[in-house]
Coordinates of C-alpha atoms and ligand atoms in Angstrom, one line a residue:
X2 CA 149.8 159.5 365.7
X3 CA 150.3 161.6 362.6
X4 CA 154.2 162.1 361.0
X5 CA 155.9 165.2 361.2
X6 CA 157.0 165.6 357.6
X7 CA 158.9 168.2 355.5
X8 CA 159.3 167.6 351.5
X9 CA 161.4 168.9 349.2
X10 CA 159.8 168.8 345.8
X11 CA 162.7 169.6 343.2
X12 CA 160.9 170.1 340.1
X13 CA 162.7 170.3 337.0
X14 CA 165.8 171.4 338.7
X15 CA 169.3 169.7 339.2
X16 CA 171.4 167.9 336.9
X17 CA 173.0 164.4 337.9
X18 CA 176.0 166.4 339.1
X19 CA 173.9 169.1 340.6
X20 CA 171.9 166.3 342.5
X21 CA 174.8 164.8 343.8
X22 CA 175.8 167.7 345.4
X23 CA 173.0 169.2 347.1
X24 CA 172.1 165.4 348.7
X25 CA 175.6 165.2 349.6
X26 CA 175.3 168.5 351.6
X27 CA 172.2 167.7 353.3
X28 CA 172.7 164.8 354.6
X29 CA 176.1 165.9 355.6
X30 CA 174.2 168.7 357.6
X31 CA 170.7 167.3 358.6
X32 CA 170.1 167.5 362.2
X33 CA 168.1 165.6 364.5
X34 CA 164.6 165.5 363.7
X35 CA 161.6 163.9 364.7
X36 CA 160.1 165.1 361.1
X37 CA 160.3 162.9 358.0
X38 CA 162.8 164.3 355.5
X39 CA 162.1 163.7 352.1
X40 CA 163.3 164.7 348.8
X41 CA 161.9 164.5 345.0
X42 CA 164.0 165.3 342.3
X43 CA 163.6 164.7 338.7
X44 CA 163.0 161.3 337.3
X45 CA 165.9 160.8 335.9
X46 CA 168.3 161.3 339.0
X47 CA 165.7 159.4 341.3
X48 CA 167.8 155.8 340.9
X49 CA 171.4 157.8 342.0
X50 CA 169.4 159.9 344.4
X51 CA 168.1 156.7 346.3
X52 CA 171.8 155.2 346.2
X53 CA 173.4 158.3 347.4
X54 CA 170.8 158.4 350.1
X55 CA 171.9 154.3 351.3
X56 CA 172.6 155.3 354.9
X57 CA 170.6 158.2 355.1
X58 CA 167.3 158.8 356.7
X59 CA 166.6 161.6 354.4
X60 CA 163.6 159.8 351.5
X61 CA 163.3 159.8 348.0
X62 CA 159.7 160.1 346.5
X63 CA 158.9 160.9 343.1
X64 CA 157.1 164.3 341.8
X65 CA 154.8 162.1 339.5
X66 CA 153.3 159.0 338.0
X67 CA 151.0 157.2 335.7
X68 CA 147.8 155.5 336.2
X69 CA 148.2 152.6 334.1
X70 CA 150.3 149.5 335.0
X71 CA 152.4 149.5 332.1
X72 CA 151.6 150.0 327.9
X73 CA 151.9 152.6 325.7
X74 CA 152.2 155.9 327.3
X75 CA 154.7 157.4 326.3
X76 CA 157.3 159.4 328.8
X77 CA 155.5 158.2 331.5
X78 CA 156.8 156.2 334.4
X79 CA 155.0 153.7 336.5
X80 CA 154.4 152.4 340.2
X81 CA 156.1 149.8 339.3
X82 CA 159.6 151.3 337.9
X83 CA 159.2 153.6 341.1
X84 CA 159.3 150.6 343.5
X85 CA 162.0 148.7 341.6
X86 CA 164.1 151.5 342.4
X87 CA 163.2 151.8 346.0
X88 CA 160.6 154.7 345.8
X89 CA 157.7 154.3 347.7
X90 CA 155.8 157.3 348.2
X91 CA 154.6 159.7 345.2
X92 CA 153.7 163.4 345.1
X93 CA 149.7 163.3 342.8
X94 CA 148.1 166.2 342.2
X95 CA 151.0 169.3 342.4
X96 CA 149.1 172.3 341.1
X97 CA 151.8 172.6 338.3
X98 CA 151.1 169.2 337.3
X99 CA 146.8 170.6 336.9
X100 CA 147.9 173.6 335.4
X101 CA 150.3 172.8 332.7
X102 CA 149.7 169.3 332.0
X103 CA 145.8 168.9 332.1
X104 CA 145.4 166.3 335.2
X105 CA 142.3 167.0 336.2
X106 CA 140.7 165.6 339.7
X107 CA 139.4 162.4 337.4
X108 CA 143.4 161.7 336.2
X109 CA 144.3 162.2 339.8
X110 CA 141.6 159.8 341.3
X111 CA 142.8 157.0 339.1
X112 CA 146.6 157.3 339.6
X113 CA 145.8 157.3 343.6
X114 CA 143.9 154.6 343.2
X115 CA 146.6 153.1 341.3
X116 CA 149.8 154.0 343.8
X117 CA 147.6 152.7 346.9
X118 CA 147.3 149.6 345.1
X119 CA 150.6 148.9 344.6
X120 CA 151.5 150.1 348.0
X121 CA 152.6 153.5 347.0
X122 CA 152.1 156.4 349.6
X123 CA 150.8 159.3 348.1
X124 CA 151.3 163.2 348.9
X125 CA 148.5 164.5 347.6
X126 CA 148.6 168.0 346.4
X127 CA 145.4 170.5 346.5
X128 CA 144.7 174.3 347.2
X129 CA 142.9 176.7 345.6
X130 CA 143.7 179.7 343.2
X131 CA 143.8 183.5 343.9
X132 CA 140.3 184.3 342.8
X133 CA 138.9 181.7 344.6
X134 CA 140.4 183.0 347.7
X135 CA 138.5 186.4 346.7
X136 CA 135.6 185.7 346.0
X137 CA 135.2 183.6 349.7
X138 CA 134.8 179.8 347.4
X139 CA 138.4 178.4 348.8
X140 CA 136.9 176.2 351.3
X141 CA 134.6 175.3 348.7
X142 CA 137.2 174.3 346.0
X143 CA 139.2 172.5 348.3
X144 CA 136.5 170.3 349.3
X145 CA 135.7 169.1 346.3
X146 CA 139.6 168.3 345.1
X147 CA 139.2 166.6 348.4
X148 CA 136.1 164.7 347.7
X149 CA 136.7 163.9 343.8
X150 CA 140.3 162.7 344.9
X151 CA 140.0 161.1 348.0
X152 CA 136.5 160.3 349.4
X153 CA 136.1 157.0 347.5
X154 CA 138.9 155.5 349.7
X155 CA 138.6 152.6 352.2
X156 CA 139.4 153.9 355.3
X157 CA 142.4 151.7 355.3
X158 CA 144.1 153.4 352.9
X159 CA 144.2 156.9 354.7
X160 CA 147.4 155.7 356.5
X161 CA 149.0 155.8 352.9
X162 CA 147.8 159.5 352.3
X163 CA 150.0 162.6 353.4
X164 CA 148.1 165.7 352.1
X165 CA 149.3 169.3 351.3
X166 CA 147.4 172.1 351.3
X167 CA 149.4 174.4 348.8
X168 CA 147.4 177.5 347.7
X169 CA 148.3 178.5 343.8
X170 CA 148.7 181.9 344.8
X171 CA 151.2 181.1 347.2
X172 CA 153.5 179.1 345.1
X173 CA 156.6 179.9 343.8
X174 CA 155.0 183.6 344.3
X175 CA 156.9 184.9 347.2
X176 CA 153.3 185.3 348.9
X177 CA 152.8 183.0 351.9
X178 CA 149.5 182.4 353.2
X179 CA 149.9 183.7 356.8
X180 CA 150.0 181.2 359.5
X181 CA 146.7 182.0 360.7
X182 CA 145.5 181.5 357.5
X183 CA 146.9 178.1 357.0
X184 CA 145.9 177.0 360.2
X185 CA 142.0 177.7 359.2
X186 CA 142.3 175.6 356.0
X187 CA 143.9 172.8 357.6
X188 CA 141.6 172.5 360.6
X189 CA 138.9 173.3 357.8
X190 CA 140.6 170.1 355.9
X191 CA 140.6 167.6 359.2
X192 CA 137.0 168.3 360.0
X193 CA 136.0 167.5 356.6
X194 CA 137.5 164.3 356.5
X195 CA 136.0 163.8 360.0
X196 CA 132.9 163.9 359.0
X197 CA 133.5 162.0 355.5
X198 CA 135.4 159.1 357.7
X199 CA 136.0 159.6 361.1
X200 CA 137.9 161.3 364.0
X201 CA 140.6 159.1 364.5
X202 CA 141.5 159.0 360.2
X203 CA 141.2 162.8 360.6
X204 CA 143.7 163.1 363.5
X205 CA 146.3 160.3 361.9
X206 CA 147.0 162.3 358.3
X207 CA 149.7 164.6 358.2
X208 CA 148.4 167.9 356.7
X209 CA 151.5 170.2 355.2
X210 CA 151.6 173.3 354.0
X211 CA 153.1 174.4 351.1
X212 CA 153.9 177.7 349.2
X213 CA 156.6 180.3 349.6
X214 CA 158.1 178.4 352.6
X215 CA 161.5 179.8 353.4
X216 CA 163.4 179.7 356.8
X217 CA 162.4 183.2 358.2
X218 CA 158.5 182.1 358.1
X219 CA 158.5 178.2 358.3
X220 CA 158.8 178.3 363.0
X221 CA 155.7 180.0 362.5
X222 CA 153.8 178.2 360.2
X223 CA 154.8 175.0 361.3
X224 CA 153.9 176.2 365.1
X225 CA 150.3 176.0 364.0
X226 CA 148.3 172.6 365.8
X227 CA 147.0 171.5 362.1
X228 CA 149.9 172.5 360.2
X229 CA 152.4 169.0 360.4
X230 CA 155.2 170.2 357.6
X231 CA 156.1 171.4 355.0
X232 CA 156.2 170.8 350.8
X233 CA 159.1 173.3 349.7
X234 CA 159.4 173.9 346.3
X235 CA 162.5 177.0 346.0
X236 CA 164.0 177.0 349.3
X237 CA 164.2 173.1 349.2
X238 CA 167.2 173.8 346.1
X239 CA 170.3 175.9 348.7
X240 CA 171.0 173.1 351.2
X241 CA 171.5 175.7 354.0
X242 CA 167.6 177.2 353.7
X243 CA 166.2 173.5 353.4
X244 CA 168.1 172.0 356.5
X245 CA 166.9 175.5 358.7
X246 CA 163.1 174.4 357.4
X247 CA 163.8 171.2 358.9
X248 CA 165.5 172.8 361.8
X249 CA 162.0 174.9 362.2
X250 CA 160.0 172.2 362.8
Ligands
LIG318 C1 155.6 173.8 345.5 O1 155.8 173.9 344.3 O2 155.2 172.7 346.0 C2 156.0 174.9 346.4 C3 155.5 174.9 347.6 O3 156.9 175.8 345.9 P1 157.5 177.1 346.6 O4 158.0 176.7 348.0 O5 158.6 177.5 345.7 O6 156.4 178.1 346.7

């Protein structure tokens, strides 16, 4: 049976301090969920994050990592440095991550391939932009981040895959994609993967939705049958708004 999940993803945000805080509040404040709670601030604060977190069931996943083992890449971080820390699961492919820092679906292929191999769960982020959503290609585009991402996959590995469906236009925008809408893409995205694998991979991956997810719309969203979550980028930063996403699912 698929996981209930919501994610924070924290993005260049919070200082050490700042951190502190906010993790402090929520898991002061989280209620009982069946979801998976997870967080993922900045690199830097991951390490304090995951110690703050000790007796907590709230998880800390990273927002990024490199394909290679180790070697000269400078700034980068690897699989390894993530599970040293007590990381284990890894956001790949945030549209942010395509836009601004050239990962492309060949970059992203490898560094799945590299998290799953060293036992790394990966969110994998995908959704198209505004004008592909005009001009009627979205279900096109996502397909093929789908395919060029994930279709070269053992079907083994699909139980390390979360995926979220997190249309550019609707991040960080204010502009949700309405709940019907999200519901079509994700029950677009299971049937695809259905037919690439099979019925029972499609029914175990937990598809969430991300993109201007904030407490007044996140009941409805998440009341959709294909919908299983949430990745919250701004609303995941005020303790009170991330803990009544939680509360919505
Ligand atoms: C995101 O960046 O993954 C995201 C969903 O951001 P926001 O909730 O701010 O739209």
């Amino acid at each position: 049976m698929r996981s209930k999940i919501v994610a924070g993803n924290w993005k260049m945000n919070k200082n050490l301090e700042e951190t502190e805080t906010l993790l402090t509040e929520l898991s002061g404040k989280l209620p009982d969920s069946e979801a998976e709670v997870m967080v993922a601030p900045t690199f830097v604060n991951l390490s304090a994050a995951v110690r703050n977190l000790e007796n907590s069931s709230i998880q800390v996943i990273a927002q990024n990592m490199h394909f290679a083992e180790s070697g000269a890449y400078t700034g980068e971080i690897s699989a390894d440095m993530l599970l040293n820390i007590g990381v284990d699961t890894c956001i790949i492919g945030h549209s942010e991550r395509r836009a601004y820092f050239g990962e492309t679906d060949e970059i992203l292929a490898k560094k799945i391939k590299t998290a799953l191999k060293n036992g790394i769960r990966v969110m994998f982020c995908f959704g198209e932009e505004l004008e592909d959503r005009k001009s009627g290609n979205h279900f096109k585009v996502v397909e093929s981040q789908l395919k060029n991402a994930l279709f070269s996959l053992d079907k083994d590995a699909w139980s390390k895959i979360i995926l979220a469906y997190e249309p550019v236009w609707a991040i960080g925008t204010g502009e949700t994609a309405s709940p019907e809408q999200a519901q079509e893409m994700h029950a677009f995205i299971r049937k695809t993967i259905a037919e690439a694998f099979d019925a029972s991979v499609a029914d175990n991956v937990s598809i969430l939705y991300g993109g201007s997810v904030k407490p007044g719309n996140a009941a409805e969203i998440f009341s959709k049958p294909d919908v299983d979550g949430g990745l919250i980028g701004g609303a995941s930063l005020v303790a009170n708004d991330f803990i009544d996403i939680i509360k919505a699912i």
